[in-house]
PDB file of C-alpha atoms in Angstrom:
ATOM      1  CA  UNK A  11      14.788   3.641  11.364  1.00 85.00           C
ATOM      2  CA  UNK A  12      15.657   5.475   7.991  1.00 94.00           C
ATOM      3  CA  UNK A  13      13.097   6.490   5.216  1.00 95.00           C
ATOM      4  CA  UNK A  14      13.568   7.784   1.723  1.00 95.00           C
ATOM      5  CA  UNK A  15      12.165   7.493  -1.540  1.00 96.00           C
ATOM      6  CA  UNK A  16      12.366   4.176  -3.215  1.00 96.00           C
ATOM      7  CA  UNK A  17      14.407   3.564  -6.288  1.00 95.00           C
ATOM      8  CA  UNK A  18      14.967   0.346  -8.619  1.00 96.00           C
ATOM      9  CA  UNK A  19      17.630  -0.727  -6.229  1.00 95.00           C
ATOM     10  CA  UNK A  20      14.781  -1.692  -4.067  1.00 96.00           C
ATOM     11  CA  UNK A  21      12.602  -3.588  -6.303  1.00 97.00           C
ATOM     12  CA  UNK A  22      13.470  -7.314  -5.068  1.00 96.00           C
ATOM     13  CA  UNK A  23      13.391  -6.173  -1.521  1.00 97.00           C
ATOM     14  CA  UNK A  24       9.804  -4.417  -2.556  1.00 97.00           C
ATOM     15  CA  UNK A  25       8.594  -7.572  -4.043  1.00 97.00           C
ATOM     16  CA  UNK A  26       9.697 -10.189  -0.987  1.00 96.00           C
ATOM     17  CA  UNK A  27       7.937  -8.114   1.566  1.00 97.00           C
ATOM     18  CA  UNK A  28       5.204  -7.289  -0.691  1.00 96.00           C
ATOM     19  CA  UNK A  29       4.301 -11.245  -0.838  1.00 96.00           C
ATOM     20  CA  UNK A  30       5.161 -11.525   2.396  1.00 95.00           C
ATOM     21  CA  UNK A  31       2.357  -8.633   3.874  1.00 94.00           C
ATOM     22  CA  UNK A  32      -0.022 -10.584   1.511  1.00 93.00           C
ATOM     23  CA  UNK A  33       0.241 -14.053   2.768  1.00 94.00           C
ATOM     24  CA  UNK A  34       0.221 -13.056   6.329  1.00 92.00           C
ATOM     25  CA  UNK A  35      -2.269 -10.284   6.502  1.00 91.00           C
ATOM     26  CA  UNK A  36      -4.588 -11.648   3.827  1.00 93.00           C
ATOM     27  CA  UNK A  37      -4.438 -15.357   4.797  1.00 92.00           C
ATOM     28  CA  UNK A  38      -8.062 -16.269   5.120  1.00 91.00           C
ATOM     29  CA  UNK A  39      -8.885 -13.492   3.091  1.00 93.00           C
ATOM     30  CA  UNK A  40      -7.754 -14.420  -0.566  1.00 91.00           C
ATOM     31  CA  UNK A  41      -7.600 -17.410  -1.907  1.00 90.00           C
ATOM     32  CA  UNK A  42      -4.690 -19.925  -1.054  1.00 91.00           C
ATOM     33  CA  UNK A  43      -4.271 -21.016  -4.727  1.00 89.00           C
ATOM     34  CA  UNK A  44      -3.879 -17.264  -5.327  1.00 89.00           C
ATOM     35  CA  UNK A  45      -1.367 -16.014  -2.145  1.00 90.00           C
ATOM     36  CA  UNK A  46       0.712 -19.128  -2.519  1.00 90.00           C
ATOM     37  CA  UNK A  47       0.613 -19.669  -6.360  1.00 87.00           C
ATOM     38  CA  UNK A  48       2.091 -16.990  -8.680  1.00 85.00           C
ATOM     39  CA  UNK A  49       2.106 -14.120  -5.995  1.00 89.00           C
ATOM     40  CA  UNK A  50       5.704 -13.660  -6.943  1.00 93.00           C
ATOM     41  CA  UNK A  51       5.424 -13.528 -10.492  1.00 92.00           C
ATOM     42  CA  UNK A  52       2.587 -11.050 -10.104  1.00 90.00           C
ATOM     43  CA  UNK A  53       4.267  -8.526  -7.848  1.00 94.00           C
ATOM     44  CA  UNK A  54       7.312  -8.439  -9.782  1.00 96.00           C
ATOM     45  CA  UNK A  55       5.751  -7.645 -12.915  1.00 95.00           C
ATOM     46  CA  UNK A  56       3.759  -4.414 -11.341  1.00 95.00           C
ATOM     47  CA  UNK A  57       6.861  -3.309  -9.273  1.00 97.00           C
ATOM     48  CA  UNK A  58       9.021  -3.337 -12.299  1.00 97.00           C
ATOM     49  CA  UNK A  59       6.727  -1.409 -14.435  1.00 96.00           C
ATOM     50  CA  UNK A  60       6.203   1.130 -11.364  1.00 96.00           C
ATOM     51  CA  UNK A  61       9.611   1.527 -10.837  1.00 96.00           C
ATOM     52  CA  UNK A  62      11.329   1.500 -14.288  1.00 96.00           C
ATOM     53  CA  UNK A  63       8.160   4.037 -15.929  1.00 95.00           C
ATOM     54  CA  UNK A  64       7.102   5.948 -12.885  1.00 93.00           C
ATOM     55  CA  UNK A  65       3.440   7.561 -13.177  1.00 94.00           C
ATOM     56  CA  UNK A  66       3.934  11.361 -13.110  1.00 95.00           C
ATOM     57  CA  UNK A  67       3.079  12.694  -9.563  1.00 95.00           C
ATOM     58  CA  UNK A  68       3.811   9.388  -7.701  1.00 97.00           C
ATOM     59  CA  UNK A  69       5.482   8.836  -4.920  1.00 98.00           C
ATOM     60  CA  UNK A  70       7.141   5.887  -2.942  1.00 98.00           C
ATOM     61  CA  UNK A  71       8.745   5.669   0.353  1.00 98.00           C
ATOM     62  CA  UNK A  72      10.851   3.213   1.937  1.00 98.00           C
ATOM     63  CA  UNK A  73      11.962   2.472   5.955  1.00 96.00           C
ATOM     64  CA  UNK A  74      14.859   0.290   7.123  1.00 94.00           C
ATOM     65  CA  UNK A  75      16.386  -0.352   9.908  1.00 91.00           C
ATOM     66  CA  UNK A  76      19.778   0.181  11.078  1.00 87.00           C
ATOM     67  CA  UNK A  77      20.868  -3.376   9.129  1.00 89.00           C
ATOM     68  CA  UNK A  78      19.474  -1.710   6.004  1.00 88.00           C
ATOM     69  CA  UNK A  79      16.506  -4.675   5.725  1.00 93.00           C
ATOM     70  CA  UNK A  80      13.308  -3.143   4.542  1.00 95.00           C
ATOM     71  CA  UNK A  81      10.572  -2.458   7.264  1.00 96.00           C
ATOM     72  CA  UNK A  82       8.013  -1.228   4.982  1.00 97.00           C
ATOM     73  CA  UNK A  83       7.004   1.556   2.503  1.00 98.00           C
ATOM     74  CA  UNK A  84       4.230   2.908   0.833  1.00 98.00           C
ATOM     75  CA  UNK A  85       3.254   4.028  -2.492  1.00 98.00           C
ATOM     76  CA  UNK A  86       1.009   6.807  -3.961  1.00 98.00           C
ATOM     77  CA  UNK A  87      -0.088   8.064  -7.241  1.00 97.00           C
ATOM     78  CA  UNK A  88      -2.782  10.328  -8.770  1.00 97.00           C
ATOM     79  CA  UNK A  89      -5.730   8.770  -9.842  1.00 96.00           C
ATOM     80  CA  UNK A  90      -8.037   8.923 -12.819  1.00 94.00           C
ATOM     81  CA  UNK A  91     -10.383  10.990 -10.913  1.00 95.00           C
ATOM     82  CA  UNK A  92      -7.603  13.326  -9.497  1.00 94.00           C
ATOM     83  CA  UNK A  93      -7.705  11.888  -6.163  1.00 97.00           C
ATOM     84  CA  UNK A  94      -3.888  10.416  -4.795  1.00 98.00           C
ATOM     85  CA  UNK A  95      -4.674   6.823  -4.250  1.00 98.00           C
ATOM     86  CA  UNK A  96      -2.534   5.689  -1.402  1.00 98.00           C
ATOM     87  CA  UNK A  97      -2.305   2.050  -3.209  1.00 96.00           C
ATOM     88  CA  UNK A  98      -0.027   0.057  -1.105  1.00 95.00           C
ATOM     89  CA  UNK A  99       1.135   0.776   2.753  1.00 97.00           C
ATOM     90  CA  UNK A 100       2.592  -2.701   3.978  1.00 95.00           C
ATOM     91  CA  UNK A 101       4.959  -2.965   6.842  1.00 95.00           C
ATOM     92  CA  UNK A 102       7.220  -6.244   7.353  1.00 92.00           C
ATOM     93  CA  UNK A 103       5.118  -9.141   9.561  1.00 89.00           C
ATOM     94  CA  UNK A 104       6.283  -8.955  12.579  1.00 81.00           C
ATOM     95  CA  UNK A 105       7.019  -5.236  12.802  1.00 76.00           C
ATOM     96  CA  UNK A 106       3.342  -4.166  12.628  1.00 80.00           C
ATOM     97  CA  UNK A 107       2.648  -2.297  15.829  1.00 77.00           C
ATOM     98  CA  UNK A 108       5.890  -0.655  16.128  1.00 80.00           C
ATOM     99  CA  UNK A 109       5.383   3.058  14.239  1.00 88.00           C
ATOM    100  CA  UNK A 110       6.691   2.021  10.952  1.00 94.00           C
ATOM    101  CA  UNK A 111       3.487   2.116   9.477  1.00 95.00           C
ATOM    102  CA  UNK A 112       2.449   5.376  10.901  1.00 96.00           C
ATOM    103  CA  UNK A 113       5.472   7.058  10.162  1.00 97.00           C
ATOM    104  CA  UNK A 114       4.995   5.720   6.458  1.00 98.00           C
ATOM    105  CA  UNK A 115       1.520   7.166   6.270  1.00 97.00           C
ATOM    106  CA  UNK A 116       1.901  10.388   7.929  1.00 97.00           C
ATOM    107  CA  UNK A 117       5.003  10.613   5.517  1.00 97.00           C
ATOM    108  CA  UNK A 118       2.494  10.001   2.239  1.00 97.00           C
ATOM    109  CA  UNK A 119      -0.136  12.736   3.599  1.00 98.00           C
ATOM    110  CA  UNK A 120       2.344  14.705   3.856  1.00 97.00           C
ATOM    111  CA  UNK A 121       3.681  14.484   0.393  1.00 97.00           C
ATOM    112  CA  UNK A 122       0.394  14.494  -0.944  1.00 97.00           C
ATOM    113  CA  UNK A 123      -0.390  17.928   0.850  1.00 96.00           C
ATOM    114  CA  UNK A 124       2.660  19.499  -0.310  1.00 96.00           C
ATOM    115  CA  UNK A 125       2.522  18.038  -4.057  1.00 95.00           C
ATOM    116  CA  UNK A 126      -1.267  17.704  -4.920  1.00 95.00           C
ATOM    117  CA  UNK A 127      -2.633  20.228  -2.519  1.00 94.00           C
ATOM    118  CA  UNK A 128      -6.289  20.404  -2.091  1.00 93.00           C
ATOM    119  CA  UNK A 129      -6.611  16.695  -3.594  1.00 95.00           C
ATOM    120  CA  UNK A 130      -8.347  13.926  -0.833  1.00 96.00           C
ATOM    121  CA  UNK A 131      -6.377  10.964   0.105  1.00 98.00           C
ATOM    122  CA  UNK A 132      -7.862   8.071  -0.097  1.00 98.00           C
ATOM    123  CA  UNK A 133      -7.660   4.171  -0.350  1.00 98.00           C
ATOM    124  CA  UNK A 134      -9.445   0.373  -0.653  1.00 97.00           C
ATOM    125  CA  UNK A 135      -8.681  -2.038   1.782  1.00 97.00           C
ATOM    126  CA  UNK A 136     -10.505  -5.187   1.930  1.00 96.00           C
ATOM    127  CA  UNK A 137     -13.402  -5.159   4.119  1.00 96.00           C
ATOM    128  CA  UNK A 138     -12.390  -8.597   6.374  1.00 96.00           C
ATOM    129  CA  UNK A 139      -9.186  -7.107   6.987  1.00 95.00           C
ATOM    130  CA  UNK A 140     -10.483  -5.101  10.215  1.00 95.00           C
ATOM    131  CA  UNK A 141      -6.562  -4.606  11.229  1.00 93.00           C
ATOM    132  CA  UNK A 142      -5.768  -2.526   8.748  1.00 95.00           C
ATOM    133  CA  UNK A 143      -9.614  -0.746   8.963  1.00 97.00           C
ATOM    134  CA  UNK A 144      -8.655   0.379  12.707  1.00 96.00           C
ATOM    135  CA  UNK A 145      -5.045   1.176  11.565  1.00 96.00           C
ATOM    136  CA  UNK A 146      -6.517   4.039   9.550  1.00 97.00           C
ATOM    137  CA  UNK A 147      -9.164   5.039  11.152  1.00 97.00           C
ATOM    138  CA  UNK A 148      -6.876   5.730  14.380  1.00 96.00           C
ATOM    139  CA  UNK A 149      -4.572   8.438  11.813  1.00 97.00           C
ATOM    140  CA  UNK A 150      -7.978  10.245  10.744  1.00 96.00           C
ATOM    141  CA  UNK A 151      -9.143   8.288   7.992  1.00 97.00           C
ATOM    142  CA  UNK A 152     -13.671   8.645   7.033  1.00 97.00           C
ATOM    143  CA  UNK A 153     -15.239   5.321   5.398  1.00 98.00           C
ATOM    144  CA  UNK A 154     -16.286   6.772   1.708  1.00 97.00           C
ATOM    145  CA  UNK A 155     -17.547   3.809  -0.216  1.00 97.00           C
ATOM    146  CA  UNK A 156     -18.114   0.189  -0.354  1.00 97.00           C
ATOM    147  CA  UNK A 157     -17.528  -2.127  -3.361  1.00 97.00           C
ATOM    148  CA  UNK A 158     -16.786  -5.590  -4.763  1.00 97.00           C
ATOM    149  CA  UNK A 159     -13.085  -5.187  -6.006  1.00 95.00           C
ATOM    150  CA  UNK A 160     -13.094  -8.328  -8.756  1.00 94.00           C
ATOM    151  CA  UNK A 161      -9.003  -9.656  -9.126  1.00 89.00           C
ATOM    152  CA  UNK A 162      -8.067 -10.313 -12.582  1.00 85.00           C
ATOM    153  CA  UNK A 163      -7.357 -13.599 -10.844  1.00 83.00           C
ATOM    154  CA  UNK A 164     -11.001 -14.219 -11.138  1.00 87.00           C
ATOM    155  CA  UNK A 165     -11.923 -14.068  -7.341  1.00 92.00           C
ATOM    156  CA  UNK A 166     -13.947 -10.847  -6.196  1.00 95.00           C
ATOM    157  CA  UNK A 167     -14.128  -9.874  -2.098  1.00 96.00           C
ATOM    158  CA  UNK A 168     -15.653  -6.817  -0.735  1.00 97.00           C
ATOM    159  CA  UNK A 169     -13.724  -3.325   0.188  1.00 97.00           C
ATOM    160  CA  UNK A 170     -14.269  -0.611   1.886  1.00 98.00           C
ATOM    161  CA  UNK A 171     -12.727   2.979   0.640  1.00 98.00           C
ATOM    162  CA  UNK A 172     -11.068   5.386   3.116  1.00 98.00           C
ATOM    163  CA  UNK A 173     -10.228   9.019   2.474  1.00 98.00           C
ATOM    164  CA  UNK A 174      -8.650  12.363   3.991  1.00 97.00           C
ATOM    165  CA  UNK A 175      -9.577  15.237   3.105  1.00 91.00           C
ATOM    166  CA  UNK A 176      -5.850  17.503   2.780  1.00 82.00           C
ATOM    167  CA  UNK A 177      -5.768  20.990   3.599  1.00 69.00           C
TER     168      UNK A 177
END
């Protein structure tokens, strides 16, 4: 397993898996007219834009395997309130359980200590997907906040927010 920062050469990989961690790990979750309707279309759009006109201070990692195929990455980038929001971790379906999405993690904490030092970690994750809850409260994450997070899709669904505190 290789990781390094993501480039524009991995935007369609990016995209595919990003659909893909959706419709498996939110199935249930969101609605179906939304996962399998313009997903696609939607994901594209905000991975271009994030990878053509980076946000200053953001960061994105990627891990393959040995065939090169994309396992997973995660994404980070300072936030209004100068917190990092750790906006999308999302390993390939599948490969969940196998360290790829630890390894991704510790790797954004760790670039978040060394770049933004002092700032808190933190991110939303819907509240039904208790997975992903236990995920990150196993590597040290403390429940901060509960919402409704409304989708421009014109669905809303409660989250939770999750934070660390860097030192």
């Amino acid at each position: 397993m290789r990781m390094r920062n993501g480039t524009i050469d991995d935007l369609a990989p990016i995209v595919a898996l990003h659909v893909e961690s959706w419709r498996s790990a939110y199935a249930g979750m969101m609605p179906d007219t939304f996962l399998n309707g313009p997903l696609t279309e939607d994901r594209l759009v905000l991975w271009r834009d994030r990878l053509t006109s980076p946000v200053p201070g953001s960061a994105l990692f990627v891990t393959h395997d040995d065939d090169d195929r994309l396992l997973g990455f995660a994404y980070l980038f300072p936030a209004r309130d100068g917190r990092i929001l750790l906006d999308n971790l999302h390993v390939r379906p599948g490969r969940t359980g196998s360290g790829v999405g630890s390894r991704l993690l510790r790797r954004g904490l760790a670039w978040a200590a060394d770049e933004h030092p002092g700032k808190e970690v933190y991110l939303e994750v819907l509240r039904a997907n208790t997975r992903a809850i236990a995920f990150y409260e196993r590597h040290g994450a403390r429940r901060t906040d509960e919402r409704m997070c409304r989708f421009p899709q014109g669905f809303e669904l409660a989250e939770l927010e999750y934070a660390w505190t860097l030192n």
